[in-house]
CSV table of C-alpha atoms in Angstrom, one decimal:
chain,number,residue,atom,x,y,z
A,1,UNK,CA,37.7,19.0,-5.9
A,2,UNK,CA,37.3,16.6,-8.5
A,3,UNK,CA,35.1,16.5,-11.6
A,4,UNK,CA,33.1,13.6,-13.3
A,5,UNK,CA,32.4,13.0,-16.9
A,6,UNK,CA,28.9,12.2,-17.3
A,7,UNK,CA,27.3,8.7,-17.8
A,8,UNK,CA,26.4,9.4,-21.3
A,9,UNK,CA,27.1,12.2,-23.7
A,10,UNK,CA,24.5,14.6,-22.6
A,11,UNK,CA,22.8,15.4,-25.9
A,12,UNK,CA,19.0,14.9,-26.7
A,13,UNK,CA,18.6,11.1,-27.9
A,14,UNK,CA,17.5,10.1,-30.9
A,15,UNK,CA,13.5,10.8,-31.8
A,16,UNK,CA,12.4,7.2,-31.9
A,17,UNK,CA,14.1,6.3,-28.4
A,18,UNK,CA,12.2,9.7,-27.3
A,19,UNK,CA,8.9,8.1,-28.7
A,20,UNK,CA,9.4,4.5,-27.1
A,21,UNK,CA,9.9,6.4,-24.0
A,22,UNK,CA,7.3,8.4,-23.9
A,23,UNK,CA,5.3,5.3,-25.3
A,24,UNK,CA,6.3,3.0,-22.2
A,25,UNK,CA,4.1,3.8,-18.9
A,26,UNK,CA,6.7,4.9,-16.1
A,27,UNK,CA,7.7,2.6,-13.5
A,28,UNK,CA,7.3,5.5,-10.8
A,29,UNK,CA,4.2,8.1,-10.6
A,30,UNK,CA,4.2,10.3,-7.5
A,31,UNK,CA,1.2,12.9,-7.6
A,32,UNK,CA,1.5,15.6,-5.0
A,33,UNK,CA,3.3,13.8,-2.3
A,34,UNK,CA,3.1,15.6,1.3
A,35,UNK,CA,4.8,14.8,4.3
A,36,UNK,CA,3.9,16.3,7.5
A,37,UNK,CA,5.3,15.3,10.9
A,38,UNK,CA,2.8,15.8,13.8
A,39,UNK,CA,4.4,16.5,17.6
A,40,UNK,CA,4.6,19.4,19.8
A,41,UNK,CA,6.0,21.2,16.4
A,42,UNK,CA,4.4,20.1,13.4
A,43,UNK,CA,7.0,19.6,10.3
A,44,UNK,CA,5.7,19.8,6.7
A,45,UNK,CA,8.4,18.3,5.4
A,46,UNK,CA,8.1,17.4,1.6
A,47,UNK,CA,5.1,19.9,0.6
A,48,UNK,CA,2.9,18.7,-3.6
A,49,UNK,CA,6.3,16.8,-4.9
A,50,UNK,CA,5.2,15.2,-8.3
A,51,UNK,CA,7.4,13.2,-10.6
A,52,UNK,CA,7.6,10.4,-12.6
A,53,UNK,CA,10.4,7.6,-13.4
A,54,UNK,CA,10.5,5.6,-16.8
A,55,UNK,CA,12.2,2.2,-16.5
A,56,UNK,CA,15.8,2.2,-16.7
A,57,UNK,CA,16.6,5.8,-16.4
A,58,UNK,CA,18.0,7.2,-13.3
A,59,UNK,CA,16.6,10.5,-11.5
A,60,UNK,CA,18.9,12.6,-9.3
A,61,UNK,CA,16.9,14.8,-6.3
A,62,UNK,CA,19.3,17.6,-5.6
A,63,UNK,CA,19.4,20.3,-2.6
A,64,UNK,CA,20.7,21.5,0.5
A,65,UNK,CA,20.2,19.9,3.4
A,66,UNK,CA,16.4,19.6,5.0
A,67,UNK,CA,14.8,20.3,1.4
A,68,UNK,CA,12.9,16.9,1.8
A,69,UNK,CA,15.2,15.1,-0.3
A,70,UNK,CA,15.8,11.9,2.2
A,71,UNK,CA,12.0,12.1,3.6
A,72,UNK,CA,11.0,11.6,-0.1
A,73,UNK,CA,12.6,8.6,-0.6
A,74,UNK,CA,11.5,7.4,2.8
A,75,UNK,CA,8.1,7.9,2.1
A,76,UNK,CA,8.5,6.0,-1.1
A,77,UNK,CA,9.6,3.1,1.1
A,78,UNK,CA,7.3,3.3,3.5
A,79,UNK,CA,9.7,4.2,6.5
A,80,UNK,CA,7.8,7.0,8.2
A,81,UNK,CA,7.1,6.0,11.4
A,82,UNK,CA,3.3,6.2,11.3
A,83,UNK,CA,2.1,7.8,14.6
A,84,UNK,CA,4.3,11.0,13.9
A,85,UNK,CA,3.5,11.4,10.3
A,86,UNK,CA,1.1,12.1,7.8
A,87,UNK,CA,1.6,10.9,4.2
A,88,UNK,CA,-1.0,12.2,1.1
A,89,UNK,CA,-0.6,12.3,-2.2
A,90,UNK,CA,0.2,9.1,-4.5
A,91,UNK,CA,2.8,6.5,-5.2
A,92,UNK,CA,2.5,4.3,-7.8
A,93,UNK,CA,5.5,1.7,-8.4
A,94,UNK,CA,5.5,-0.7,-11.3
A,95,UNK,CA,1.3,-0.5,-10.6
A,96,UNK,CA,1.4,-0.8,-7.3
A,97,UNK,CA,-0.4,1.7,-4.8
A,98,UNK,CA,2.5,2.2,-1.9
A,99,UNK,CA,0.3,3.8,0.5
A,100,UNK,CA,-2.1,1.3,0.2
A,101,UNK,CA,0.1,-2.1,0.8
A,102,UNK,CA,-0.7,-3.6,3.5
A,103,UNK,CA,2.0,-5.3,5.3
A,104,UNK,CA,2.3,-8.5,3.3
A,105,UNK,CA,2.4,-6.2,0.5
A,106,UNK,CA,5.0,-4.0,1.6
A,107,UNK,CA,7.0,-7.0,2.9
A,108,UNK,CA,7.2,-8.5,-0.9
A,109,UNK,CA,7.3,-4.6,-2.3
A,110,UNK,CA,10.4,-3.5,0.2
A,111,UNK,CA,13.5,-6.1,-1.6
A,112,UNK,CA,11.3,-7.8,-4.5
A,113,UNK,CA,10.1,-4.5,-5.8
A,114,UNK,CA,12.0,-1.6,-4.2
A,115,UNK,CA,15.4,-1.3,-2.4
A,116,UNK,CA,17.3,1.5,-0.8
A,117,UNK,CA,20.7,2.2,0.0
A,118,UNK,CA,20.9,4.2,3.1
A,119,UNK,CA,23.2,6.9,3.8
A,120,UNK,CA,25.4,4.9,6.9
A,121,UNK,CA,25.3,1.2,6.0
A,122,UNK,CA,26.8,1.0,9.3
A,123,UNK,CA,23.7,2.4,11.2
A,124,UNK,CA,21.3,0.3,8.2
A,125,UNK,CA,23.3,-3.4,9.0
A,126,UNK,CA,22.4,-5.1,12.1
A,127,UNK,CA,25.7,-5.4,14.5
A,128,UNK,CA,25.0,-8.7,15.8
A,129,UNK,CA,25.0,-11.0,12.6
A,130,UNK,CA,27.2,-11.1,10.2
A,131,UNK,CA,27.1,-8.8,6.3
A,132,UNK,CA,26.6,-12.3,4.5
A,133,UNK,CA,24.0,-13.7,6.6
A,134,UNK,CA,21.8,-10.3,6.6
A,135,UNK,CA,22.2,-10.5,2.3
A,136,UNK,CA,21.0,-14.4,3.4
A,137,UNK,CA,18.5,-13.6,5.0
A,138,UNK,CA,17.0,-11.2,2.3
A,139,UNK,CA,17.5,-14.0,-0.5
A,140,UNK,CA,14.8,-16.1,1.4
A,141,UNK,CA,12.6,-13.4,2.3
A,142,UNK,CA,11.7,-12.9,-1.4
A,143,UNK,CA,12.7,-16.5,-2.7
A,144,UNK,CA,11.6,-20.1,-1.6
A,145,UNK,CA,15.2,-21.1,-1.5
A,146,UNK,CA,16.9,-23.3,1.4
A,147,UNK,CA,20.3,-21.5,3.4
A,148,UNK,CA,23.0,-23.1,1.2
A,149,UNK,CA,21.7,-21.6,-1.8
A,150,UNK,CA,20.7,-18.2,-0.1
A,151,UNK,CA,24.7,-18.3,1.0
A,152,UNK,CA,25.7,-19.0,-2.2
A,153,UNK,CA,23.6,-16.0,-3.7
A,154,UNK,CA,25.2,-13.5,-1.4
A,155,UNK,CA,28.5,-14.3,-1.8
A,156,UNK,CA,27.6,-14.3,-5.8
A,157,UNK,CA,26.1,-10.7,-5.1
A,158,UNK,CA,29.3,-9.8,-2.7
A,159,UNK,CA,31.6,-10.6,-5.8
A,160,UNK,CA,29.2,-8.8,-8.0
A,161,UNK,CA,30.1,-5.4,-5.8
A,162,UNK,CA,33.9,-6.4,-6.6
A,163,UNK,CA,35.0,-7.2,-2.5
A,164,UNK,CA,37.4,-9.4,-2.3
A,165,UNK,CA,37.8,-12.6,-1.0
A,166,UNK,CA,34.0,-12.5,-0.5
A,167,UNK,CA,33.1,-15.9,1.2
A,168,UNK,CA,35.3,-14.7,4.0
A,169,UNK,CA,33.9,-11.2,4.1
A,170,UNK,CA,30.2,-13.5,4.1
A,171,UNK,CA,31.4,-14.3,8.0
A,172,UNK,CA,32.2,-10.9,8.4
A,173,UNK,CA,30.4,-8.3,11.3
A,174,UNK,CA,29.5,-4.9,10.5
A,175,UNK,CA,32.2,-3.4,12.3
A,176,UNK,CA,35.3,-5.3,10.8
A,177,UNK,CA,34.8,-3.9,7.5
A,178,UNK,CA,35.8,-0.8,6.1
A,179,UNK,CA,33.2,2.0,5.3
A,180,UNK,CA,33.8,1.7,1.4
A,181,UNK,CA,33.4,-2.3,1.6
A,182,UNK,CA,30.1,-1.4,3.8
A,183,UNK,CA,28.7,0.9,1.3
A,184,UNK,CA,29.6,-2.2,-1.2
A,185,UNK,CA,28.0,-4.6,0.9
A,186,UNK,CA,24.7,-2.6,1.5
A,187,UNK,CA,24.5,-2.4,-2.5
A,188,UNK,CA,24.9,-6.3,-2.3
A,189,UNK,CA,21.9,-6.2,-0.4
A,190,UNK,CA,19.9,-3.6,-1.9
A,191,UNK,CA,20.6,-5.3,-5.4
A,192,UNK,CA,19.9,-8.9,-3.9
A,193,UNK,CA,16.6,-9.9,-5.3
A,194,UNK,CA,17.0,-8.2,-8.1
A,195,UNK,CA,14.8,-5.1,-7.3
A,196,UNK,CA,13.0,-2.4,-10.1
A,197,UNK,CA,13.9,0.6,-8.2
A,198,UNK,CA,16.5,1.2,-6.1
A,199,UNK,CA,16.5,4.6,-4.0
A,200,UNK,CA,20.0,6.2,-3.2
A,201,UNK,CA,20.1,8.5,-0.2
A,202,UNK,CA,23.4,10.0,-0.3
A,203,UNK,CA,25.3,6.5,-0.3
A,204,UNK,CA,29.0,8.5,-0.7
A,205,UNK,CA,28.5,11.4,0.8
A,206,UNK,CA,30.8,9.5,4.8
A,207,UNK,CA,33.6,8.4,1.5
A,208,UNK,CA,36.9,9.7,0.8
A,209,UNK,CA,37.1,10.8,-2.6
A,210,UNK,CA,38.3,8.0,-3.5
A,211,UNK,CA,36.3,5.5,-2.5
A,212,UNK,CA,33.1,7.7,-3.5
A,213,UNK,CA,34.3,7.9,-6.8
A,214,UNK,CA,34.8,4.0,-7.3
A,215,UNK,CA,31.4,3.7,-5.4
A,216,UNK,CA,29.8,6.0,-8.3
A,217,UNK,CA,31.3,4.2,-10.7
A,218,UNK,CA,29.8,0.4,-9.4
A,219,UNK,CA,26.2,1.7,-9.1
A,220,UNK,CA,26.7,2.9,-12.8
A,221,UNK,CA,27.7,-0.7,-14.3
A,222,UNK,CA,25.2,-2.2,-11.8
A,223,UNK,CA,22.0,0.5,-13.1
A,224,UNK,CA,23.1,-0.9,-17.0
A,225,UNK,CA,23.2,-4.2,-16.3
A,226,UNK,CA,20.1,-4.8,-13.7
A,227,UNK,CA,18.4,-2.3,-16.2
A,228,UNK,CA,16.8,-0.8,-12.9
A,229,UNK,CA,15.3,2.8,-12.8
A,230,UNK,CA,17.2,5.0,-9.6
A,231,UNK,CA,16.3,7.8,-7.6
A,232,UNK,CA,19.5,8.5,-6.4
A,233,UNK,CA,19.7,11.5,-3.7
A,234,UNK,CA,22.9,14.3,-3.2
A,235,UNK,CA,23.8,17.8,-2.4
A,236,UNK,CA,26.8,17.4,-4.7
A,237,UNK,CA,26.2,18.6,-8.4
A,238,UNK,CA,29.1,16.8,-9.8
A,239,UNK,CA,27.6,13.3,-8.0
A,240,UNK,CA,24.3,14.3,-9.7
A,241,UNK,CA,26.2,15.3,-13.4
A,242,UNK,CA,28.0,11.7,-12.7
A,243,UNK,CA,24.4,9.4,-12.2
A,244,UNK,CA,21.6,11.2,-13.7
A,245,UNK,CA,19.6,11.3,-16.9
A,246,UNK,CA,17.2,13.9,-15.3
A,247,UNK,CA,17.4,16.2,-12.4
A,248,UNK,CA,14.7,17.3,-9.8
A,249,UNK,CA,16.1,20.7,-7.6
A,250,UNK,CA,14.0,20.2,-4.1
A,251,UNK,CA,13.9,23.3,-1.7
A,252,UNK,CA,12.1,23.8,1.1
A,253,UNK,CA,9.9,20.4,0.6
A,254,UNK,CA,9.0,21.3,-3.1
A,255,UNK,CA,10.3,20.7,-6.8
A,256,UNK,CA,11.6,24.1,-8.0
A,257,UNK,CA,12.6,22.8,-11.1
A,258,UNK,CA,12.8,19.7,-13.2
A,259,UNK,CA,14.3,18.9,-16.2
A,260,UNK,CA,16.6,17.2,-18.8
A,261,UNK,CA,20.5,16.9,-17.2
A,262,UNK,CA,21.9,18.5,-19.5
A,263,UNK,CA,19.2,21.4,-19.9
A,264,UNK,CA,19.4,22.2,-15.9
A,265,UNK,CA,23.5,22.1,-15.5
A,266,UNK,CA,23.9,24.3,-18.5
A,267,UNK,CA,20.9,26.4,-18.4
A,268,UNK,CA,19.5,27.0,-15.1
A,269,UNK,CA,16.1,28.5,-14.9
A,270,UNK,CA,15.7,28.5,-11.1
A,271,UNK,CA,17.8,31.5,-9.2
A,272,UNK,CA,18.3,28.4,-6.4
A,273,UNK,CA,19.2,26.0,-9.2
A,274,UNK,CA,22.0,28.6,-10.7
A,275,UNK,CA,23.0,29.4,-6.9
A,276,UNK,CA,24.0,26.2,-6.6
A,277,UNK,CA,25.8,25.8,-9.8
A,278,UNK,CA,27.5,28.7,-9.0
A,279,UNK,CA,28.6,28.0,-5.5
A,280,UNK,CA,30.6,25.1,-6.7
A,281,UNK,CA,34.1,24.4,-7.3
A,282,UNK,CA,35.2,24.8,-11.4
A,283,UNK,CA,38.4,25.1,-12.5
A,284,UNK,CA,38.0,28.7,-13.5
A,285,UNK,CA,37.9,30.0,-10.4
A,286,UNK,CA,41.2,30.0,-9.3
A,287,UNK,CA,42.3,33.3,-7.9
A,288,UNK,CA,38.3,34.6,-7.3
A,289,UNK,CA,36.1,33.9,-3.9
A,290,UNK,CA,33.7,31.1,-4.0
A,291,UNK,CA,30.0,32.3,-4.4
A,292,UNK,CA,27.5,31.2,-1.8
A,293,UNK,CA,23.7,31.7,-1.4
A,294,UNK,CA,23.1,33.8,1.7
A,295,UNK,CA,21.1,32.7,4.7
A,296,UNK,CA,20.2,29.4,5.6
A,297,UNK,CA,17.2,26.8,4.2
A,298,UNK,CA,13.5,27.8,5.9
A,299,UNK,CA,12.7,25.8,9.1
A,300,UNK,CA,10.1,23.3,7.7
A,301,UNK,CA,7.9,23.8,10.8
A,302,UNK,CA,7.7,27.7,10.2
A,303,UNK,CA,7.6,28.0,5.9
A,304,UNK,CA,7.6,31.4,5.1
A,305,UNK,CA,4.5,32.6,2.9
A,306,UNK,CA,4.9,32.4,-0.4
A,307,UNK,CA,7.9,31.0,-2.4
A,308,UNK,CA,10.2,29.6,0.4
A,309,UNK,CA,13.2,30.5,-1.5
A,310,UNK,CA,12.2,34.6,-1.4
A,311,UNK,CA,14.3,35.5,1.9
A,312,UNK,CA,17.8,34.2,-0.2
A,313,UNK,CA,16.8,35.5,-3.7
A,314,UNK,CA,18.1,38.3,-5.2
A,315,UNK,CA,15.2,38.4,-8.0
A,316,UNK,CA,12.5,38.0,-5.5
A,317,UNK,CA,9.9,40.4,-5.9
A,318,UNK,CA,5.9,41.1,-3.7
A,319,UNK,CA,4.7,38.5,-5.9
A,320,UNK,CA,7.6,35.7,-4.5
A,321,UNK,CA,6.1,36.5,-0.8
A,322,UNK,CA,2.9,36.7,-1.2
A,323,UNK,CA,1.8,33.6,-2.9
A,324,UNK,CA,3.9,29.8,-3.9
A,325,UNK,CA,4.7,30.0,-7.7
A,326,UNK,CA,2.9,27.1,-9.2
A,327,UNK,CA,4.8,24.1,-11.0
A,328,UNK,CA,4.7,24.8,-15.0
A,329,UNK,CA,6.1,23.2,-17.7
A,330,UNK,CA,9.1,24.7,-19.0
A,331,UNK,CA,11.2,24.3,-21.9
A,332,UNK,CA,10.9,21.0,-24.2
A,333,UNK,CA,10.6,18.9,-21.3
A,334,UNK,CA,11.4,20.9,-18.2
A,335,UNK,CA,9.2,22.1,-15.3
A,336,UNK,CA,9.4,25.1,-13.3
A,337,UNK,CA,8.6,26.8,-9.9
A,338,UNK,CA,9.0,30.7,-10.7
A,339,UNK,CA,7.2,34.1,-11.2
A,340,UNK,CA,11.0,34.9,-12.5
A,341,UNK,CA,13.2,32.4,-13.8
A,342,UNK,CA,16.4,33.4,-15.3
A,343,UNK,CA,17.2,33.7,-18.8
A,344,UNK,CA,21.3,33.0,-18.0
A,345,UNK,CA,23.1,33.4,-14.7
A,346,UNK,CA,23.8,36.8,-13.6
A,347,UNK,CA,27.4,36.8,-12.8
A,348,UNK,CA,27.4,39.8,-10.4
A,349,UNK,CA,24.5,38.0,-8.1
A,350,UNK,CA,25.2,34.4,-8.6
A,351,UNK,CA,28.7,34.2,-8.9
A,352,UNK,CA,30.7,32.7,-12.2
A,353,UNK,CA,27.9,30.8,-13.7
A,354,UNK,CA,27.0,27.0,-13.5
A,355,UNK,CA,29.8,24.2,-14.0
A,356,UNK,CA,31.0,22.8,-17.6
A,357,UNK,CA,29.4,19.7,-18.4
A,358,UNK,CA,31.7,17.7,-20.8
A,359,UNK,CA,30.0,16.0,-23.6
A,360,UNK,CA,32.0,13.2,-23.7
């Protein structure tokens, strides 16, 4: 297991960056997002999420699998497949009302707006043409520009993702690449057209440690120097320390708490947030057994009543099961989904207590 120092010393920045922040309208609203999938079993899948996104900054969603994390971002994107699900709510991007583009709208939003970098470029990239011409082919979608110059852009944008010798990766096919050079090559294309958001759905989680780490590292320099705002998605807490300037915890379809980076890692508030932190890896526990959260994540087609997270928690009380603890602002800055959030980790009921974050 390795660890990652932070993007930025994780302190609270200075008051007047705070204030031009604040000041500055967000580039993403979402207002009580739902996702349900209709069928034989009907699925609510992502169940009131609201955030919001300033310019520039990057957001981390973090849970277990089938919290809603990857249907969120889909949704965003407008990839649901509309006869088998239902999408409410809001989504505003850079002004824009997503669920109401119609599909010129969502053809200049999808690229020229958004991107996304899916979670196996080699399912995302189309097997029968070639890496350089699919990037290609995005250039003119979004720019008036003739094939020469679109080549010339995606072998730019290849180069910009550090492959090597990237006019012959350009003639390249899906397959005879490597998975870290496909990851690379998917954030050529995502990052073709120069895009205001780009949404990260697990994009290392098929990597070697290696490889994910250099990956991390690329989308890093690439955030500062597009200036773009990210949503990136993981189950890993040290990916999410490693990315993020805020943190979202998803469970069962809902946000269960929000806040700060630094203010979540250290100081969980959530008993799932601090059961996370304290089922992973430190360097401290050497010699003691790994803490895990019992049971497994709800079955989104069957939520249990009330807080969704009552069956695993050891705080859970008749309040937890009889009714969903409202989102509340918490902290400076924070928000919270609760009838008992914790004022530290217990040690004897969530194991060793959240990871270190280094400061530097």
């Amino acid at each position: 297991m390795f660890r990652f120092r932070p993007r930025h010393p994780l302190s609270t920045p200075p008051a007047e960056a705070t204030g031009a922040a604040a000041a500055e309208a967000p580039l993403v609203e979402v207002s009580d997002l739902t996702v349900e999938f209709t069928g034989s079993r009907k699925a609510s899948a992502v169940n009131g999420v609201s955030f919001s996104l300033p310019k520039g900054r990057v957001l981390g969603l973090l849970g277990e699998s089938g919290s809603g994390k990857s249907v969120t971002l889909r949704a965003l994107m407008r990839l649901l497949p509309p006869r088998r699900s239902r999408i409410g709510g809001r989504i505003l991007v850079d002004g824009q009302d997503v669920l109401a583009l119609d599909e010129k709208g969502l053809a200049h939003y999808r690229g020229g707006i958004a991107s996304m970098i899916f979670q196996e470029p080699i399912l995302a990239f189309d097997p029968v043409y070639t890496v350089g011409r699919q990037i290609a082919e995005a250039v003119r979608a979004h720019d008036a520009v003739d094939w020469a110059t679109a080549r010339a852009r995606a072998i730019e944008m290849l180069e910009h993702v550090q492959i090597p010798q990237a006019a012959r990766r350009y003639e390249s096919y899906p397959h005879e690449i490597s998975g870290g050079m496909r990851q690379r090559a998917m954030i050529a294309l995502a990052l073709s057209c120069r895009p205001k958001l780009l949404l990260a759905d697990e994009p290392t989680t098929a990597l070697d440690a290696t490889v994910q780490i250099q990956i991390l590292l690329l989308l890093r320099e690439l955030q500062k120097e597009f200036g773009m705002s990210v949503i990136f998605v993981t189950h890993d807490i040290g990916v999410a320390v490693e990315v993020s300037d805020r943190l979202a915890v998803m469970y069962g379809g809902r946000i269960v708490e929000e806040g700060d980076l630094a203010a979540v890692v250290r100081n969980p508030r959530h008993p799932y947030t601090a059961g996370l932190l304290a089922s992973t890896v430190t360097p401290g526990l050497r010699g003691r057994r790994l803490t895990t959260i019992p049971g497994a994540p709800p079955d989104l087609s069957d939520l249990p009543q009330g807080c969704a997270f009552a069956p695993r928690c050891a705080f859970a009380s008749a309040d937890c099961a009889a009714a969903v603890p409202p989102v509340r602002a918490f902290g400076q800055a924070g928000r919270l989904a609760c009838f008992h959030p914790l004022e530290s980790a217990v040690p004897g009921a969530l194991g060793p207590g959240p990871i270190a974050v280094p400061t530097a």
